[in-house]
Short mmCIF file of N, CA and C in Angstrom, two decimals:
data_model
loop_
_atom_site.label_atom_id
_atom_site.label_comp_id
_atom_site.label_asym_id
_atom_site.label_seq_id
_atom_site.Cartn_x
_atom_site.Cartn_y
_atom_site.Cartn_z
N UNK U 55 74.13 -167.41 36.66
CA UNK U 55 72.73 -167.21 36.45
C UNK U 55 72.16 -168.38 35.65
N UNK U 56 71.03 -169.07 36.48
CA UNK U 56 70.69 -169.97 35.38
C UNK U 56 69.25 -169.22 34.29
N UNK U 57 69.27 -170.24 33.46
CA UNK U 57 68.48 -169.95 32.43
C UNK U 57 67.23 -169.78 32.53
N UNK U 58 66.62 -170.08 33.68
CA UNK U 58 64.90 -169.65 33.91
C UNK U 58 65.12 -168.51 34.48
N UNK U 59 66.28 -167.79 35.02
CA UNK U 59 66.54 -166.50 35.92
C UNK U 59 66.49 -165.40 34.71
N UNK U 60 67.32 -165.57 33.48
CA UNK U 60 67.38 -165.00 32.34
C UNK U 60 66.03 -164.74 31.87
N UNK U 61 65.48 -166.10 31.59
CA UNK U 61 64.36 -165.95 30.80
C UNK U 61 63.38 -164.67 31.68
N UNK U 62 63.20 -165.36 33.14
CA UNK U 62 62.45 -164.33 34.02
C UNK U 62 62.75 -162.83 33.50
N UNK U 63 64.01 -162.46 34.51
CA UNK U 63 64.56 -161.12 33.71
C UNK U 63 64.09 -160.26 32.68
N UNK U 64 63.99 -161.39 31.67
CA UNK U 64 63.88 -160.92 30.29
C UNK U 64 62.27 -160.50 30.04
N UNK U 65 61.28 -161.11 30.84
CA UNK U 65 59.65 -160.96 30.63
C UNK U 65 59.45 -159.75 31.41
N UNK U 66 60.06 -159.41 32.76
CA UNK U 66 59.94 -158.40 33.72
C UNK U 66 60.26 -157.33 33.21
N UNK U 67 61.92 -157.60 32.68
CA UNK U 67 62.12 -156.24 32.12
C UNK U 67 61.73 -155.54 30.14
N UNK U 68 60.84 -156.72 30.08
CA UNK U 68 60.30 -156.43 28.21
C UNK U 68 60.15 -155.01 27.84
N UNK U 69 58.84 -154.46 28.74
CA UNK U 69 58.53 -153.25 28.40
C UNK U 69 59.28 -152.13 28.61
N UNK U 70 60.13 -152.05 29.41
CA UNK U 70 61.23 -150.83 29.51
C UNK U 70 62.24 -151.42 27.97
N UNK U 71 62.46 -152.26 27.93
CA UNK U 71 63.37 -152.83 26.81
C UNK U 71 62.96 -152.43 25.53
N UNK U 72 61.51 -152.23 25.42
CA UNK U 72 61.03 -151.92 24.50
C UNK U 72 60.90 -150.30 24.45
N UNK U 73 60.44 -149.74 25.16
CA UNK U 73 60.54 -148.36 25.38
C UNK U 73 62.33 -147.85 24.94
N UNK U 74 62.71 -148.09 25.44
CA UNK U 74 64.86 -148.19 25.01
C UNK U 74 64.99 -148.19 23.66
N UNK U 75 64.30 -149.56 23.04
CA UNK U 75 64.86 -149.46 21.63
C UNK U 75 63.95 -148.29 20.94
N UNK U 76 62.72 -148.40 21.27
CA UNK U 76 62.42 -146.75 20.51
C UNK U 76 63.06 -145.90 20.52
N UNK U 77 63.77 -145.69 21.63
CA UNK U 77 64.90 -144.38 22.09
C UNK U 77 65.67 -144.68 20.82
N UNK U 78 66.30 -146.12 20.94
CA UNK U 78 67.59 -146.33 19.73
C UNK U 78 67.05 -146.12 18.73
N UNK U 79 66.18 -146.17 18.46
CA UNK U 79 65.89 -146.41 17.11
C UNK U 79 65.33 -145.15 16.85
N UNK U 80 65.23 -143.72 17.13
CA UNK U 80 65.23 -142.68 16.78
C UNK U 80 66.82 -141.95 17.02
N UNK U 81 67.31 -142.38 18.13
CA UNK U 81 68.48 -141.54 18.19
C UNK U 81 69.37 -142.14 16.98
N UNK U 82 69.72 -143.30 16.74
CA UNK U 82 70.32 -143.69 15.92
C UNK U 82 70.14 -143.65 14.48
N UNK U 83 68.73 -143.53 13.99
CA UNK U 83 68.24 -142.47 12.50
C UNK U 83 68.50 -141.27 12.63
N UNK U 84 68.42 -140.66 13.99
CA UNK U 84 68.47 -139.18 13.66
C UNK U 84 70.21 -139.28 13.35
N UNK U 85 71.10 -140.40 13.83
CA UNK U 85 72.18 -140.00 13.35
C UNK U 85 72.89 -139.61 12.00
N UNK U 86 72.61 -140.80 11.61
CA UNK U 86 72.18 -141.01 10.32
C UNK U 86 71.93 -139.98 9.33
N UNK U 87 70.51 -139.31 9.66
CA UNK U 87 69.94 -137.89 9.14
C UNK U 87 70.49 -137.13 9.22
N UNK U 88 71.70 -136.39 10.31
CA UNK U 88 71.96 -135.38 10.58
C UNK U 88 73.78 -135.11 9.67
N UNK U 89 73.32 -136.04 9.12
CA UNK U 89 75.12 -136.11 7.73
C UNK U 89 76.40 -136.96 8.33
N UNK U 90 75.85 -137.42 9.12
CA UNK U 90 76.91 -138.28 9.76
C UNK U 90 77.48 -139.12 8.57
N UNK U 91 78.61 -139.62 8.45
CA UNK U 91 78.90 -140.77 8.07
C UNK U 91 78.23 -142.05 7.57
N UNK U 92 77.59 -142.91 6.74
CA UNK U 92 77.07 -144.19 7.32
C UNK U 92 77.98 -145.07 8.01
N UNK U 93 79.27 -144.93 7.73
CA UNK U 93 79.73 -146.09 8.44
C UNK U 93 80.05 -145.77 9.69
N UNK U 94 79.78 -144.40 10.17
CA UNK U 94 80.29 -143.83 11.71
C UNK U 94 78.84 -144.48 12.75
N UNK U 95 77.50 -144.41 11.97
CA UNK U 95 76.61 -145.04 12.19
C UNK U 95 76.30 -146.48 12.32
N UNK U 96 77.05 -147.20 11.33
CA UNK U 96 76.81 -148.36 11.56
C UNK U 96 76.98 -149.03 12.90
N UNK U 97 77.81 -149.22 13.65
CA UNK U 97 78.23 -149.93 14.45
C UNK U 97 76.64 -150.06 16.34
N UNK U 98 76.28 -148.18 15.98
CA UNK U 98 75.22 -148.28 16.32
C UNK U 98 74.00 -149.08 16.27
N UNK U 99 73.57 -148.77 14.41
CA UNK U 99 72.61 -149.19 14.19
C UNK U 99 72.56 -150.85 14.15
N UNK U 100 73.94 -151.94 13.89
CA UNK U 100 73.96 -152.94 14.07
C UNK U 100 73.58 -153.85 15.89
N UNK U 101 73.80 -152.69 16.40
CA UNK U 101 73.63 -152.79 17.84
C UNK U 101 71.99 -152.90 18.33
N UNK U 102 71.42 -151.83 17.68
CA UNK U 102 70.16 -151.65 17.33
C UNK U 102 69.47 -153.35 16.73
N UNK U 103 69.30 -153.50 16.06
CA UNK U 103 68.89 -154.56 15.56
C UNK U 103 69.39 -155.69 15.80
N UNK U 104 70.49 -156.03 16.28
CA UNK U 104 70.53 -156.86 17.67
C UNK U 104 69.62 -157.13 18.75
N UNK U 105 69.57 -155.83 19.28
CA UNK U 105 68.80 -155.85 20.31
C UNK U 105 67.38 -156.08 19.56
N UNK U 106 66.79 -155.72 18.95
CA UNK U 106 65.38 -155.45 18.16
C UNK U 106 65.11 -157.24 17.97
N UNK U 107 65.98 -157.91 17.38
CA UNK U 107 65.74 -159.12 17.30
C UNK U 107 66.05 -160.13 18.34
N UNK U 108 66.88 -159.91 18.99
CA UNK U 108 66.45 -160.37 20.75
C UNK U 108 65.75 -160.24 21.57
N UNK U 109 65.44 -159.18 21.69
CA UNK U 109 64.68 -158.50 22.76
C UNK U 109 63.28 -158.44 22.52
N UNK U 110 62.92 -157.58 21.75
CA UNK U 110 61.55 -157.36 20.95
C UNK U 110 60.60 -158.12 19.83
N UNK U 111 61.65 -159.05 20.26
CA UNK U 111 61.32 -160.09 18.78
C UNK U 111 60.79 -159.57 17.23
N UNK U 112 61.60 -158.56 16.78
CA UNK U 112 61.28 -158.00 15.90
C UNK U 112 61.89 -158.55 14.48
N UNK U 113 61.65 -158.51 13.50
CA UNK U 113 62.65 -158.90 12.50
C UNK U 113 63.52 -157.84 11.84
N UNK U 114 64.52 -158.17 11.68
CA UNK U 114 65.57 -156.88 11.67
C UNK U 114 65.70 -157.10 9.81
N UNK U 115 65.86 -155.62 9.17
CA UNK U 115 66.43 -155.73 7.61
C UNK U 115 67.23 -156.65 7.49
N UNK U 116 67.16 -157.70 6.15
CA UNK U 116 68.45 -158.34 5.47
C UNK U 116 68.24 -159.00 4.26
N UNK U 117 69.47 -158.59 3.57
CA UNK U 117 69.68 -158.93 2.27
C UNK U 117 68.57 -160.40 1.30
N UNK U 118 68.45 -160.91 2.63
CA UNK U 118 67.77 -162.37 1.87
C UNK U 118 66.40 -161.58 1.89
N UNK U 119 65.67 -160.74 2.21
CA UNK U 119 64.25 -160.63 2.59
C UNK U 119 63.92 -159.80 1.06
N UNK U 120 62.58 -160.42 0.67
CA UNK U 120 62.12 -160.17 -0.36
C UNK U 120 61.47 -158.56 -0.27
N UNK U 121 61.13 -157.74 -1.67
CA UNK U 121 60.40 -156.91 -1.68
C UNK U 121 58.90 -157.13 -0.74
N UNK U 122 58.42 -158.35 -1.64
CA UNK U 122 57.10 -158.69 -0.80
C UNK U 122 57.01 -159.64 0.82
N UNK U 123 58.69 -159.77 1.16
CA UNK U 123 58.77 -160.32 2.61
C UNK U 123 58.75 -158.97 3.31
N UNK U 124 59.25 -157.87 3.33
CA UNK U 124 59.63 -156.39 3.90
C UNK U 124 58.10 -156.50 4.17
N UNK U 125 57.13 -155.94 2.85
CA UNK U 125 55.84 -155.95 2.91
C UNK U 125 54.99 -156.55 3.73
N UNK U 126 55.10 -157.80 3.78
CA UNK U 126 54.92 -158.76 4.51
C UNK U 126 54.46 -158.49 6.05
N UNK U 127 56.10 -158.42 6.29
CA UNK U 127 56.65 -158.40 7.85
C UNK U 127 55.91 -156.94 8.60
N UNK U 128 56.03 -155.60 7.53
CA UNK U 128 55.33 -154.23 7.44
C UNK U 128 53.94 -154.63 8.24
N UNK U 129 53.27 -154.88 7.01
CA UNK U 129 51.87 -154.90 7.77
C UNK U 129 51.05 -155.76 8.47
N UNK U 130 51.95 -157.26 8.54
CA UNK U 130 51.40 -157.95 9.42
C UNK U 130 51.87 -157.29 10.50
N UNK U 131 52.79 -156.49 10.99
CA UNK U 131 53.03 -156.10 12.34
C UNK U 131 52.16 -154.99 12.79
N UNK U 132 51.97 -154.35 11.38
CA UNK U 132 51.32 -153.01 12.07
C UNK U 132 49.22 -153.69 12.28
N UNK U 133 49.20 -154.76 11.71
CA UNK U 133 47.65 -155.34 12.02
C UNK U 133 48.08 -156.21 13.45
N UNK U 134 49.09 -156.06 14.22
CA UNK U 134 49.22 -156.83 15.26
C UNK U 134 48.39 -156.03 16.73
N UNK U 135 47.79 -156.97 17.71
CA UNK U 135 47.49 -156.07 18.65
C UNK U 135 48.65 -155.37 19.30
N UNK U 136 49.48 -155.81 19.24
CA UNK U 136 50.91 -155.15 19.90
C UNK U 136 51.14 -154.11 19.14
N UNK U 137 50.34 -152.49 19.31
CA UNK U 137 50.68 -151.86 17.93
C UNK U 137 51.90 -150.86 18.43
N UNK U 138 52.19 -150.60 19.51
CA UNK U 138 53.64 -150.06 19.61
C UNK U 138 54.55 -150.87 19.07
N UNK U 139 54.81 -152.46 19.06
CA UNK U 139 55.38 -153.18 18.61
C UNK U 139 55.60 -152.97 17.04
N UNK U 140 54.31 -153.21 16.79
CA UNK U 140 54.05 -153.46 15.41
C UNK U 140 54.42 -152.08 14.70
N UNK U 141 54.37 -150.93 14.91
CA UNK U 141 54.98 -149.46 14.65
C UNK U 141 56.47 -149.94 14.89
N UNK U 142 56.62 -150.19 15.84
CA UNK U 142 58.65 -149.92 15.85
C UNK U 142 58.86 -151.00 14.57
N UNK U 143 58.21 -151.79 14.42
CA UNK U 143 58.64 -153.28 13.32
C UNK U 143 58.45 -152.21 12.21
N UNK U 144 57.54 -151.78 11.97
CA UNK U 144 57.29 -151.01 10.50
C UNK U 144 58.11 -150.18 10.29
N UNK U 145 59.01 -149.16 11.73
CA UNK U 145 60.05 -148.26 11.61
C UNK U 145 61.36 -149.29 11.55
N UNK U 146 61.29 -150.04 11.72
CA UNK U 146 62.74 -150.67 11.20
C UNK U 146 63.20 -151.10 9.87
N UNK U 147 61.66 -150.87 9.03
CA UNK U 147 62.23 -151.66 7.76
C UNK U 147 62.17 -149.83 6.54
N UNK U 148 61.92 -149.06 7.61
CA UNK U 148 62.09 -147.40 6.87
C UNK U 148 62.97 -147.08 6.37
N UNK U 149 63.00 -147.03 4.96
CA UNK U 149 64.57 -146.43 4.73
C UNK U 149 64.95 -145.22 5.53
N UNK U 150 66.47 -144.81 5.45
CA UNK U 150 66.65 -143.37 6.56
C UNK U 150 65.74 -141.93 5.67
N UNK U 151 65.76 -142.44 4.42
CA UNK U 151 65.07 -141.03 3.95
C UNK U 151 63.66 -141.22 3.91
N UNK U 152 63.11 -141.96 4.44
CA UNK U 152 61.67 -142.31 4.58
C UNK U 152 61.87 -141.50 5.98
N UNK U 153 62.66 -142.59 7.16
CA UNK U 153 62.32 -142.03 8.24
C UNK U 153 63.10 -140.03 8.78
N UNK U 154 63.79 -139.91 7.70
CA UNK U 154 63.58 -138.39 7.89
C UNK U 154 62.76 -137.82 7.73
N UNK U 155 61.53 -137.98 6.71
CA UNK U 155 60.72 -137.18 6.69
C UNK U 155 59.47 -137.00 7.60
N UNK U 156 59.28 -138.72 7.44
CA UNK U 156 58.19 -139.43 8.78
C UNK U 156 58.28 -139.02 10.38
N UNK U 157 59.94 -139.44 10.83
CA UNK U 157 60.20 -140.09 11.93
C UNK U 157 60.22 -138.10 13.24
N UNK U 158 60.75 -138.02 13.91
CA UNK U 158 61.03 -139.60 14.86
C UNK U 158 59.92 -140.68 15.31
N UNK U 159 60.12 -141.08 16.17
CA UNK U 159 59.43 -142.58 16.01
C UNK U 159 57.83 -142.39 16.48
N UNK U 160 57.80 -141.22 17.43
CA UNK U 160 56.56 -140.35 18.23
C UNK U 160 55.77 -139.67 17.11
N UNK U 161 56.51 -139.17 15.75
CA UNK U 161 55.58 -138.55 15.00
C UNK U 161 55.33 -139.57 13.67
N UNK U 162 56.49 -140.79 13.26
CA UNK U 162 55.77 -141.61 12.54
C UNK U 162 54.16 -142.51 13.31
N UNK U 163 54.61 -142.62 14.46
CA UNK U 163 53.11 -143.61 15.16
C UNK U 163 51.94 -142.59 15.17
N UNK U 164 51.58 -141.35 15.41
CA UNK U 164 51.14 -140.46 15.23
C UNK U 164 50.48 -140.43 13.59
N UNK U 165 51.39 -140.48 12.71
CA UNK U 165 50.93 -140.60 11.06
C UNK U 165 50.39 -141.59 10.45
N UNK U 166 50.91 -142.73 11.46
CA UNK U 166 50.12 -144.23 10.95
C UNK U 166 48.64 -144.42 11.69
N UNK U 167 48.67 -143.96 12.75
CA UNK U 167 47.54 -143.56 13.38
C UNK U 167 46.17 -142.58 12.99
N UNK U 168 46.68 -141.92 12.32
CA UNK U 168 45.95 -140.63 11.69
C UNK U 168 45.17 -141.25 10.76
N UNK U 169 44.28 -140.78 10.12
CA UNK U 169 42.79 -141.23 9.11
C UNK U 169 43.61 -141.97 8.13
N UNK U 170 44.62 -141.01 7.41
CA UNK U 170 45.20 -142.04 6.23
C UNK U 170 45.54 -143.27 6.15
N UNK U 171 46.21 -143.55 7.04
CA UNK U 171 46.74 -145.18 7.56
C UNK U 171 46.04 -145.70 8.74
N UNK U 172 45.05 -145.64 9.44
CA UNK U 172 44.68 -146.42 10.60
C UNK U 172 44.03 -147.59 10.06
N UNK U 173 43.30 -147.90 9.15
CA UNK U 173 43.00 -148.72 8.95
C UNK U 173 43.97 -149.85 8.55
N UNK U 174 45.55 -149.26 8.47
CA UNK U 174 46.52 -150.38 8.18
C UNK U 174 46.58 -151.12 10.28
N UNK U 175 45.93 -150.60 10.50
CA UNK U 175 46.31 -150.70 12.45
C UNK U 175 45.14 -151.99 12.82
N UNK U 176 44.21 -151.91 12.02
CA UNK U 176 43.04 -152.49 12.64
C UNK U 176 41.96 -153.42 11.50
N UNK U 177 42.86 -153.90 10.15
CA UNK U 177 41.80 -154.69 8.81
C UNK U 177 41.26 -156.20 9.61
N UNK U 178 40.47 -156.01 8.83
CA UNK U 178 39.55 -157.14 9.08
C UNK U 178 39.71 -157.58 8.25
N UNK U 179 41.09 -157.88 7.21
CA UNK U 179 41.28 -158.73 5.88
C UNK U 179 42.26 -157.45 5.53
N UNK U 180 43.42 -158.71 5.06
CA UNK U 180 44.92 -157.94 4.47
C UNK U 180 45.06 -158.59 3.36
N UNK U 181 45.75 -158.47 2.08
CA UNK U 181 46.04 -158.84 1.51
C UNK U 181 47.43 -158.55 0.33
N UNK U 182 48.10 -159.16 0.46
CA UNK U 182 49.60 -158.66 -0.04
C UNK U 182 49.37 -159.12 -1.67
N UNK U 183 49.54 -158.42 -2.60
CA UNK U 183 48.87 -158.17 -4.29
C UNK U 183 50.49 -158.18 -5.04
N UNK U 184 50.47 -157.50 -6.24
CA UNK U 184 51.18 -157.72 -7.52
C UNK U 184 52.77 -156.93 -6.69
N UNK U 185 53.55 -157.66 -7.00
CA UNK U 185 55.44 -156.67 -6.72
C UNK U 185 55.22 -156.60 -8.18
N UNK U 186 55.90 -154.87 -8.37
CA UNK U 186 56.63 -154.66 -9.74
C UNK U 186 58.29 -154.62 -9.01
N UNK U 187 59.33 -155.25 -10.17
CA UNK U 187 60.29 -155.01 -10.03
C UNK U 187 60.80 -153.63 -11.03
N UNK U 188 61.86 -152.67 -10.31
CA UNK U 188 62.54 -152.56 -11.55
C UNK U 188 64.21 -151.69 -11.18
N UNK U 189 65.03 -152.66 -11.52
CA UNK U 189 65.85 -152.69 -10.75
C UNK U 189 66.07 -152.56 -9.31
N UNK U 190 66.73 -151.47 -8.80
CA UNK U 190 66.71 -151.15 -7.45
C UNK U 190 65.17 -150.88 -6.82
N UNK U 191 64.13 -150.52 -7.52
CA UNK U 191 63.33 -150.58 -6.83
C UNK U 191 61.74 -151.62 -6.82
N UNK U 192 60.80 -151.02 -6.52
CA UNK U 192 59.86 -152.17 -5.89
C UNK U 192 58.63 -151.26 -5.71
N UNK U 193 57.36 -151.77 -6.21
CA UNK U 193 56.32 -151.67 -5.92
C UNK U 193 55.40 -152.92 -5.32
N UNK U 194 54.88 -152.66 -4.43
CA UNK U 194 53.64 -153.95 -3.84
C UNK U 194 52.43 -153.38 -3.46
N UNK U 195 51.43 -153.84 -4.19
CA UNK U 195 50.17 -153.40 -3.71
C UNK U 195 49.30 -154.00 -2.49
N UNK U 196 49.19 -153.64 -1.29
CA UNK U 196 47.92 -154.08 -0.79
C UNK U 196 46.97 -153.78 -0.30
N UNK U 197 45.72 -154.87 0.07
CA UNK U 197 44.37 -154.23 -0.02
C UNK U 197 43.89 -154.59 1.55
N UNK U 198 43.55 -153.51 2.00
CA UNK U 198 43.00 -153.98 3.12
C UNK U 198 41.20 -153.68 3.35
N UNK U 199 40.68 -154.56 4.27
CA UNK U 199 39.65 -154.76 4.30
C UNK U 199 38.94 -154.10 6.01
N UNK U 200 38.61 -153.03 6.13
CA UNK U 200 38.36 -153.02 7.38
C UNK U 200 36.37 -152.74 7.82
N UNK U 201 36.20 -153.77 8.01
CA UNK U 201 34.74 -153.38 8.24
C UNK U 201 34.02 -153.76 6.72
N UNK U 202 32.80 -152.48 6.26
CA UNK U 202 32.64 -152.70 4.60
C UNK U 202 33.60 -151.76 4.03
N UNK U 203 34.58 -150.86 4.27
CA UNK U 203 35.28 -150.27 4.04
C UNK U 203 36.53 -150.50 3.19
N UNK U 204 36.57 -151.21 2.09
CA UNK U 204 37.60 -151.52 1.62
C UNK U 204 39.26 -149.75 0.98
N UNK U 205 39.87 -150.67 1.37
CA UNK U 205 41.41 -149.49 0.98
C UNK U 205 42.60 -150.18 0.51
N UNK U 206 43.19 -149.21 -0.49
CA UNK U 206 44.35 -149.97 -1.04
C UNK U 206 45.34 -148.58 -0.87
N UNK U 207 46.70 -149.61 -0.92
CA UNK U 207 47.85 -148.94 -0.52
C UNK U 207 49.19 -149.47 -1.13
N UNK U 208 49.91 -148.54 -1.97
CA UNK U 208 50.85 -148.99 -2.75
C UNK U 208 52.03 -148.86 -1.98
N UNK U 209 53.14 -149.73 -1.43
CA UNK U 209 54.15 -149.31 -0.77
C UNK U 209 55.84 -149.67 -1.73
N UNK U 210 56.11 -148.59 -1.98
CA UNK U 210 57.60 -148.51 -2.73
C UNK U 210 58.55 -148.09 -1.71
N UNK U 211 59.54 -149.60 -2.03
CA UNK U 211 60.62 -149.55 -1.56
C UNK U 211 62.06 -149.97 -2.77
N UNK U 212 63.01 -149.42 -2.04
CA UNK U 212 64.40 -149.18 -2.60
C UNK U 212 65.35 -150.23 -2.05
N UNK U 213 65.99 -150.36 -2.58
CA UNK U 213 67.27 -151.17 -2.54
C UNK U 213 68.55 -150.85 -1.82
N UNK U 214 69.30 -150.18 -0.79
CA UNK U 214 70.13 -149.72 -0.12
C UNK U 214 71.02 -149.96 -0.74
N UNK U 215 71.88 -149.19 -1.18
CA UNK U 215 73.43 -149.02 -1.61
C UNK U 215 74.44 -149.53 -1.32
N UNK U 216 74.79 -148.97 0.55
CA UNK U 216 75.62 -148.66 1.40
C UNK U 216 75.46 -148.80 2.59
N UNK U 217 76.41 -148.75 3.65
CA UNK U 217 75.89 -148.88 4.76
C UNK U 217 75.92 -150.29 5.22
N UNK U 218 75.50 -150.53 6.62
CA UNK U 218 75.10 -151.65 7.30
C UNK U 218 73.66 -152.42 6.20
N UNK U 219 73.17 -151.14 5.99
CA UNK U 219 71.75 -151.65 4.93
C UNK U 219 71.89 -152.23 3.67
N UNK U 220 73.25 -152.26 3.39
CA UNK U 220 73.31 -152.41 1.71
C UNK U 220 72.55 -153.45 1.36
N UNK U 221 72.21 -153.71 0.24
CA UNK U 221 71.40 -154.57 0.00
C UNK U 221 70.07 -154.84 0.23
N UNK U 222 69.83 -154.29 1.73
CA UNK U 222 68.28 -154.63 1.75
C UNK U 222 67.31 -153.87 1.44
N UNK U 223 65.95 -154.35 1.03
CA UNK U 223 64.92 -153.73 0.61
C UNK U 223 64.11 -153.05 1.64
N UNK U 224 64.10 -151.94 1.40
CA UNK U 224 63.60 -150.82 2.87
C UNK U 224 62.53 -149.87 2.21
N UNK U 225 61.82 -149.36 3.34
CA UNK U 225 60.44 -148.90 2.32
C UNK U 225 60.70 -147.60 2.01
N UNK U 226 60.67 -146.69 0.90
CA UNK U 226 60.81 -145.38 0.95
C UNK U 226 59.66 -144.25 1.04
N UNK U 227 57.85 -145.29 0.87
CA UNK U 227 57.02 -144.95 1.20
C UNK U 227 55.97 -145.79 0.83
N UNK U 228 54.87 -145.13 1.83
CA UNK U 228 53.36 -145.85 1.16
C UNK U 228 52.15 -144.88 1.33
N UNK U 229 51.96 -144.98 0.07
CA UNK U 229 50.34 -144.43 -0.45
C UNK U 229 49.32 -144.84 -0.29
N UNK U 230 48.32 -144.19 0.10
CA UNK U 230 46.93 -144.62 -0.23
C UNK U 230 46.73 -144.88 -1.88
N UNK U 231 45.69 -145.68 -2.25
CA UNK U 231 45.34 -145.63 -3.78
C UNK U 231 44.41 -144.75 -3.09
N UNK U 232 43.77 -144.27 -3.91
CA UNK U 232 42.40 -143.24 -4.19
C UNK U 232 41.42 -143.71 -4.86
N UNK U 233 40.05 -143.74 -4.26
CA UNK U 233 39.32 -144.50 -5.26
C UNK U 233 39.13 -143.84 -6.59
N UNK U 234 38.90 -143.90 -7.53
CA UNK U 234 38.53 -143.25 -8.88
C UNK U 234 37.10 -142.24 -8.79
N UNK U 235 36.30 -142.00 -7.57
CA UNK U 235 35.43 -141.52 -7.53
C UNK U 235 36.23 -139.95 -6.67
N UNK U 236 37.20 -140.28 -5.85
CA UNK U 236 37.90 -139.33 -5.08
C UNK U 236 38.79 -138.32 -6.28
N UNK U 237 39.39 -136.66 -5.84
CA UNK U 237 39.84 -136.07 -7.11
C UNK U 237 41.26 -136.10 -6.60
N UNK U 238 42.39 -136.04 -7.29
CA UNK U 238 43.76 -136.83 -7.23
C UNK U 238 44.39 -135.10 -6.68
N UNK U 239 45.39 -134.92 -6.31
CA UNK U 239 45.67 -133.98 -6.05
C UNK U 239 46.20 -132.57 -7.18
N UNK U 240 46.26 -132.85 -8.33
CA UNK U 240 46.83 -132.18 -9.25
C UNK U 240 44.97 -131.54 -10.08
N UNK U 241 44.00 -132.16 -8.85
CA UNK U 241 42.66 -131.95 -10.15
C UNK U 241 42.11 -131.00 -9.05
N UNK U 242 42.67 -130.76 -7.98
CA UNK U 242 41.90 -129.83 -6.96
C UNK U 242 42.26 -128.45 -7.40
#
């Protein structure tokens, strides 16, 4: 096979390829979730992100990537027009106990979609703000701009232990800020 046959291949068959790794990339968290092993998992999920960074051109977790690179990579994907894309990119950098509560991958796109987060789908001005460190974990603030509508959103992530993940910085969630005019949930 020569190499323009590949490349072809590879443009024809993108979107089923992409549809697939969503598959992986829920079946293989739900493994995960369901008390498996991590290391009975790994060999999967390394398979996974293989493919994710070949195929989908996605950037896969790793140790070198900063609190505010995760961040980064997060919401520039999810402000991408490719927003199935840009959702599976944001579900790859989920920690597994993020994406247990979120996932599978049909009901995290669904939640990012929804009033709270859509405007992370569609700013008209992003802006990546202050990392707190402290130890294993990580705060980053950013502000997005959609329309005159300004919103901010704090996203904390953790440090992985174990696993294929060890080491890398994965998100364990993200908040809306609230404006100070809105009542916080403990005042309702």
């Amino acid at each position: 096979m020569t190499r323009e046959t590949v490349r072809d291949l590879y443009w024809f068959f993108r979107p089923s390829l992409v549809v697939f790794l969503c598959y992986l990339v829920a079946a293989t968290l739900s493994l995960q979730i369901s008390g498996r092993n991590q290391d009975q998992a790994d060999p999967s999920l390394r398979d996974l992100l293989e493919v994710a960074e070949d195929v989908a051109e996605l950037t896969k977790p790793s140790p070198e990537l900063s609190p505010r690179e995760v961040v980064s990579i997060q919401a520039a994907a999810l402000a991408n027009e490719d927003q199935q894309q840009g959702i599976l990119q944001c579900a790859l950098f989920a920690s597994p106990e993020n994406f247990a509560a979120t996932g599978p991958l049909d009901r995290f796109a669904r939640m990012l979609r929804g009033p709270r987060y859509r405007t992370l789908l569609s700013p008209d001005a992003l802006s990546i703000g202050a990392v707190t460190l402290r130890g294993d974990d990580a705060r980053v603030l950013v502000s997005v701009l959609e329309g005159e509508r300004p919103a901010a959103f704090a996203w904390y992530l953790s440090r992985e232990k174990d696993g294929l993940l060890r080491d890398c910085w994965m998100t364990a969630s993200v908040l809306p800020i609230l404006p100070d005019d809105q009542p916080r949930v403990n005042e309702i």
